[in-house]
Short mmCIF file of C-alpha atoms in Angstrom, two decimals:
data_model
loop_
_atom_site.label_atom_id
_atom_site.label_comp_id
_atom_site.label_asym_id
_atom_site.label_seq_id
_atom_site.Cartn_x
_atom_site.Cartn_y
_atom_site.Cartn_z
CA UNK A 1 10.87 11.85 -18.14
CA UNK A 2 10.86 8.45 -16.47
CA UNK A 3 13.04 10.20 -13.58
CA UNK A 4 10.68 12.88 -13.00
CA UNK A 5 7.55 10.29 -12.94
CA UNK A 6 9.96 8.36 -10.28
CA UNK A 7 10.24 11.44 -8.35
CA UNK A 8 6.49 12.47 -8.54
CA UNK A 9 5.06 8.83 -7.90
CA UNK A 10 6.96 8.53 -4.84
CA UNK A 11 6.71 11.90 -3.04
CA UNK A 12 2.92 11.59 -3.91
CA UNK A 13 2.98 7.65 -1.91
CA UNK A 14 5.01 9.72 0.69
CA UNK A 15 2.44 11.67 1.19
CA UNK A 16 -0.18 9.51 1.51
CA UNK A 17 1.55 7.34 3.88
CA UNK A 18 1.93 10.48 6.34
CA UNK A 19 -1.81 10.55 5.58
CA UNK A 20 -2.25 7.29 6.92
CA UNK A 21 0.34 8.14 10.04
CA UNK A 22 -2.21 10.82 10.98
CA UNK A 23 -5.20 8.92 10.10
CA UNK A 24 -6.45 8.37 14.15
CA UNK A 25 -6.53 12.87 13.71
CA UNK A 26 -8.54 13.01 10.43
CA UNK A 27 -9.71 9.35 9.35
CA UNK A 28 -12.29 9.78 7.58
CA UNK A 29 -9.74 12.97 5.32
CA UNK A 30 -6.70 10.29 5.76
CA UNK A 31 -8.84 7.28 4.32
CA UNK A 32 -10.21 9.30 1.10
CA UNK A 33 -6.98 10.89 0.42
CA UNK A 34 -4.54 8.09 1.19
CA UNK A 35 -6.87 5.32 0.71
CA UNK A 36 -8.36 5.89 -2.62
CA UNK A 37 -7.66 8.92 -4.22
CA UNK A 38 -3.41 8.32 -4.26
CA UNK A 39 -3.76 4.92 -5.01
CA UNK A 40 -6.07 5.28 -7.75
CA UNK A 41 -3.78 8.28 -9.44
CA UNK A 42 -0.98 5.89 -9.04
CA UNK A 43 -3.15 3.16 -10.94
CA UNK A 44 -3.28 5.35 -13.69
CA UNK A 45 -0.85 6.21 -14.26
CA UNK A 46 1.10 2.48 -13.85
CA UNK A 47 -1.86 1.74 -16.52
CA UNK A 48 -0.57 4.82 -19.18
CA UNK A 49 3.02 3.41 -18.47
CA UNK A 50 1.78 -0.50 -19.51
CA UNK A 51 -0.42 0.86 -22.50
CA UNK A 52 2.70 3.16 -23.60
CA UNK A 53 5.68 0.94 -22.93
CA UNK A 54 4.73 -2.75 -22.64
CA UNK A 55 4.67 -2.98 -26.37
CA UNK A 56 7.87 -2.84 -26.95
CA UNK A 57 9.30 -4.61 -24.05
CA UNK A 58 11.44 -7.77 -24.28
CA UNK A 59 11.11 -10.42 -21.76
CA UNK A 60 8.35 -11.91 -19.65
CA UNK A 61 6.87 -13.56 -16.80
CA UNK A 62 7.68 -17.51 -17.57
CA UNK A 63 10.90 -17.35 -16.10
CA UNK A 64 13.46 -15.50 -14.07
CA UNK A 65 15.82 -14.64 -17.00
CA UNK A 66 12.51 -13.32 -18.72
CA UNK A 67 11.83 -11.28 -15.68
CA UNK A 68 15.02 -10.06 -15.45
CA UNK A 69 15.38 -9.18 -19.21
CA UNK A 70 11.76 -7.58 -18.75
CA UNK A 71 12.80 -4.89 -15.77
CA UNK A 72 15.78 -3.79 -18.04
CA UNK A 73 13.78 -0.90 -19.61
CA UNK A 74 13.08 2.03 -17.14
CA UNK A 75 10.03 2.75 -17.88
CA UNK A 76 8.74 -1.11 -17.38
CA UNK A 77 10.95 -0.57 -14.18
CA UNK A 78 8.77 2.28 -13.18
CA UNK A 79 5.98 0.92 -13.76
CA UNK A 80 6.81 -1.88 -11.84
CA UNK A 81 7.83 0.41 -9.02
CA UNK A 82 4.69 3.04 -9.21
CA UNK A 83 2.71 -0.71 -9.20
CA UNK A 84 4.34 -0.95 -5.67
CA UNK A 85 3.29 2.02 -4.09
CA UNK A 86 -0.23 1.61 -5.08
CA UNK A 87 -0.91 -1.50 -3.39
CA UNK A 88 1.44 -1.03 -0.41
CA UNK A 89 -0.18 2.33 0.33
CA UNK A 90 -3.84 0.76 -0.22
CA UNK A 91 -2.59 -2.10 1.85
CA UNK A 92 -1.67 0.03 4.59
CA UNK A 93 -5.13 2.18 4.31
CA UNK A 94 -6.34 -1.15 4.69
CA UNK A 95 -5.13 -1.64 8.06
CA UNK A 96 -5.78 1.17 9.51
CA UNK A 97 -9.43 1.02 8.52
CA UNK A 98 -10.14 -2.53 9.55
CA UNK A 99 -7.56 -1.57 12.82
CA UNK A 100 -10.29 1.07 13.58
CA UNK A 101 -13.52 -0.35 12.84
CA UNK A 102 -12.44 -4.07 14.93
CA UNK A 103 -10.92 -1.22 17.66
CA UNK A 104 -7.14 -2.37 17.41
CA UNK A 105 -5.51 0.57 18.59
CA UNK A 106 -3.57 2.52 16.41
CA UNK A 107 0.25 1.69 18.18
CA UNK A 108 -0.11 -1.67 16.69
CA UNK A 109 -0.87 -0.47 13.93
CA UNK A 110 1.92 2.17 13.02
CA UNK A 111 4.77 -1.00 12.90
CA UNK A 112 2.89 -2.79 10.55
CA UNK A 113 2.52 0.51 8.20
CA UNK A 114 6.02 0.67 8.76
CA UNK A 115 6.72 -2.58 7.66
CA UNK A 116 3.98 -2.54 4.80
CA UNK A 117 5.69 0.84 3.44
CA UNK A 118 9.20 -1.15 3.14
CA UNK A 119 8.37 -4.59 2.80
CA UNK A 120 4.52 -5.33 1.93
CA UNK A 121 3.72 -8.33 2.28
CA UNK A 122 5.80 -8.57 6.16
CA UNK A 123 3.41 -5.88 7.16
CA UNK A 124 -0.02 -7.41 5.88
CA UNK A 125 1.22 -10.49 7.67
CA UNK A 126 1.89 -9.03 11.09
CA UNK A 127 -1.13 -6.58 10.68
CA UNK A 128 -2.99 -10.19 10.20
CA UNK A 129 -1.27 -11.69 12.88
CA UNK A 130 -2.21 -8.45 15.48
CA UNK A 131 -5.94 -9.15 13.85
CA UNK A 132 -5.90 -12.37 15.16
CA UNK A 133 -5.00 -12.03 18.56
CA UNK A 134 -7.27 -9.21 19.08
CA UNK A 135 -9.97 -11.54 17.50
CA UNK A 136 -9.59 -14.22 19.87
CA UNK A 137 -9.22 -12.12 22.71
CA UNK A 138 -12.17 -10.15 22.23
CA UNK A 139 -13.99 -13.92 21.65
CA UNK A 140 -12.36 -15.00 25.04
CA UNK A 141 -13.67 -11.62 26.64
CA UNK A 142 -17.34 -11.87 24.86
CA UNK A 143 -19.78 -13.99 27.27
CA UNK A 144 -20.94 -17.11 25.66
CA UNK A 145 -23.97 -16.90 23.41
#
């Protein structure tokens, strides 16, 4: 069962971040679809996992043993993974959104979705970093008020 959960989270994130690769096509589809309605199936069901399986898991979160011991059940494991893809792929709906509405053009955006799909929290923080210097560039362009 967990496998088949695995296999349904993930080609349903897959999805959605293809959404989100097309989003400049179809944004306003690509940001409903990708940017709330996957990420809130995924929340629930990451919440039915914790209400079903948290119970009767060992470990914890006040150390790294505890942590450790804690991902040793699958389904706390896939939980823990399906929590992943919902905030990655709401990240990355994220960017493109705010990339669009502060006009960032969308090739800087598609390496940071990239990056956000892999390895989160490296993608937020160049997506934040291209946010910058388009802010202060746009400032530096703006005549003084």
């Amino acid at each position: 069962m967990a496998a088949q959960m695995f296999s349904v989270a993930s080609t349903l994130a897959l999805i959605g971040w293809l959404g989100l690769l097309l989003s400049p096509l179809r944004p306003d589809w690509a940001y409903r679809f990708s940017g709330w309605f996957i990420p809130i199936t995924l929340s629930i069901g990451y919440s039915a996992l914790v209400l079903v399986y948290w119970s009767g898991s060992s470990g914890g979160f006040d150390s790294l043993a505890s942590v450790m011991e804690l991902f040793t059940q699958p389904e706390i494991v896939l939980a823990g993974w399906v929590h992943y893809l919902a905030f990655d792929l709401w990240i990355g709906a994220w960017e493109c959104r705010t990339a669009r509405s502060e006009k960032i053009p969308f090739w800087f955006v598609i390496p940071c979705l990239a990056l956000t799909f892999m390895f989160g929290p490296v993608g937020l923080l160049l997506f934040l970093s291209i946010r910058l210097v388009f802010r202060s560039r746009n400032a530096a362009l703006s005549p003084a008020a």
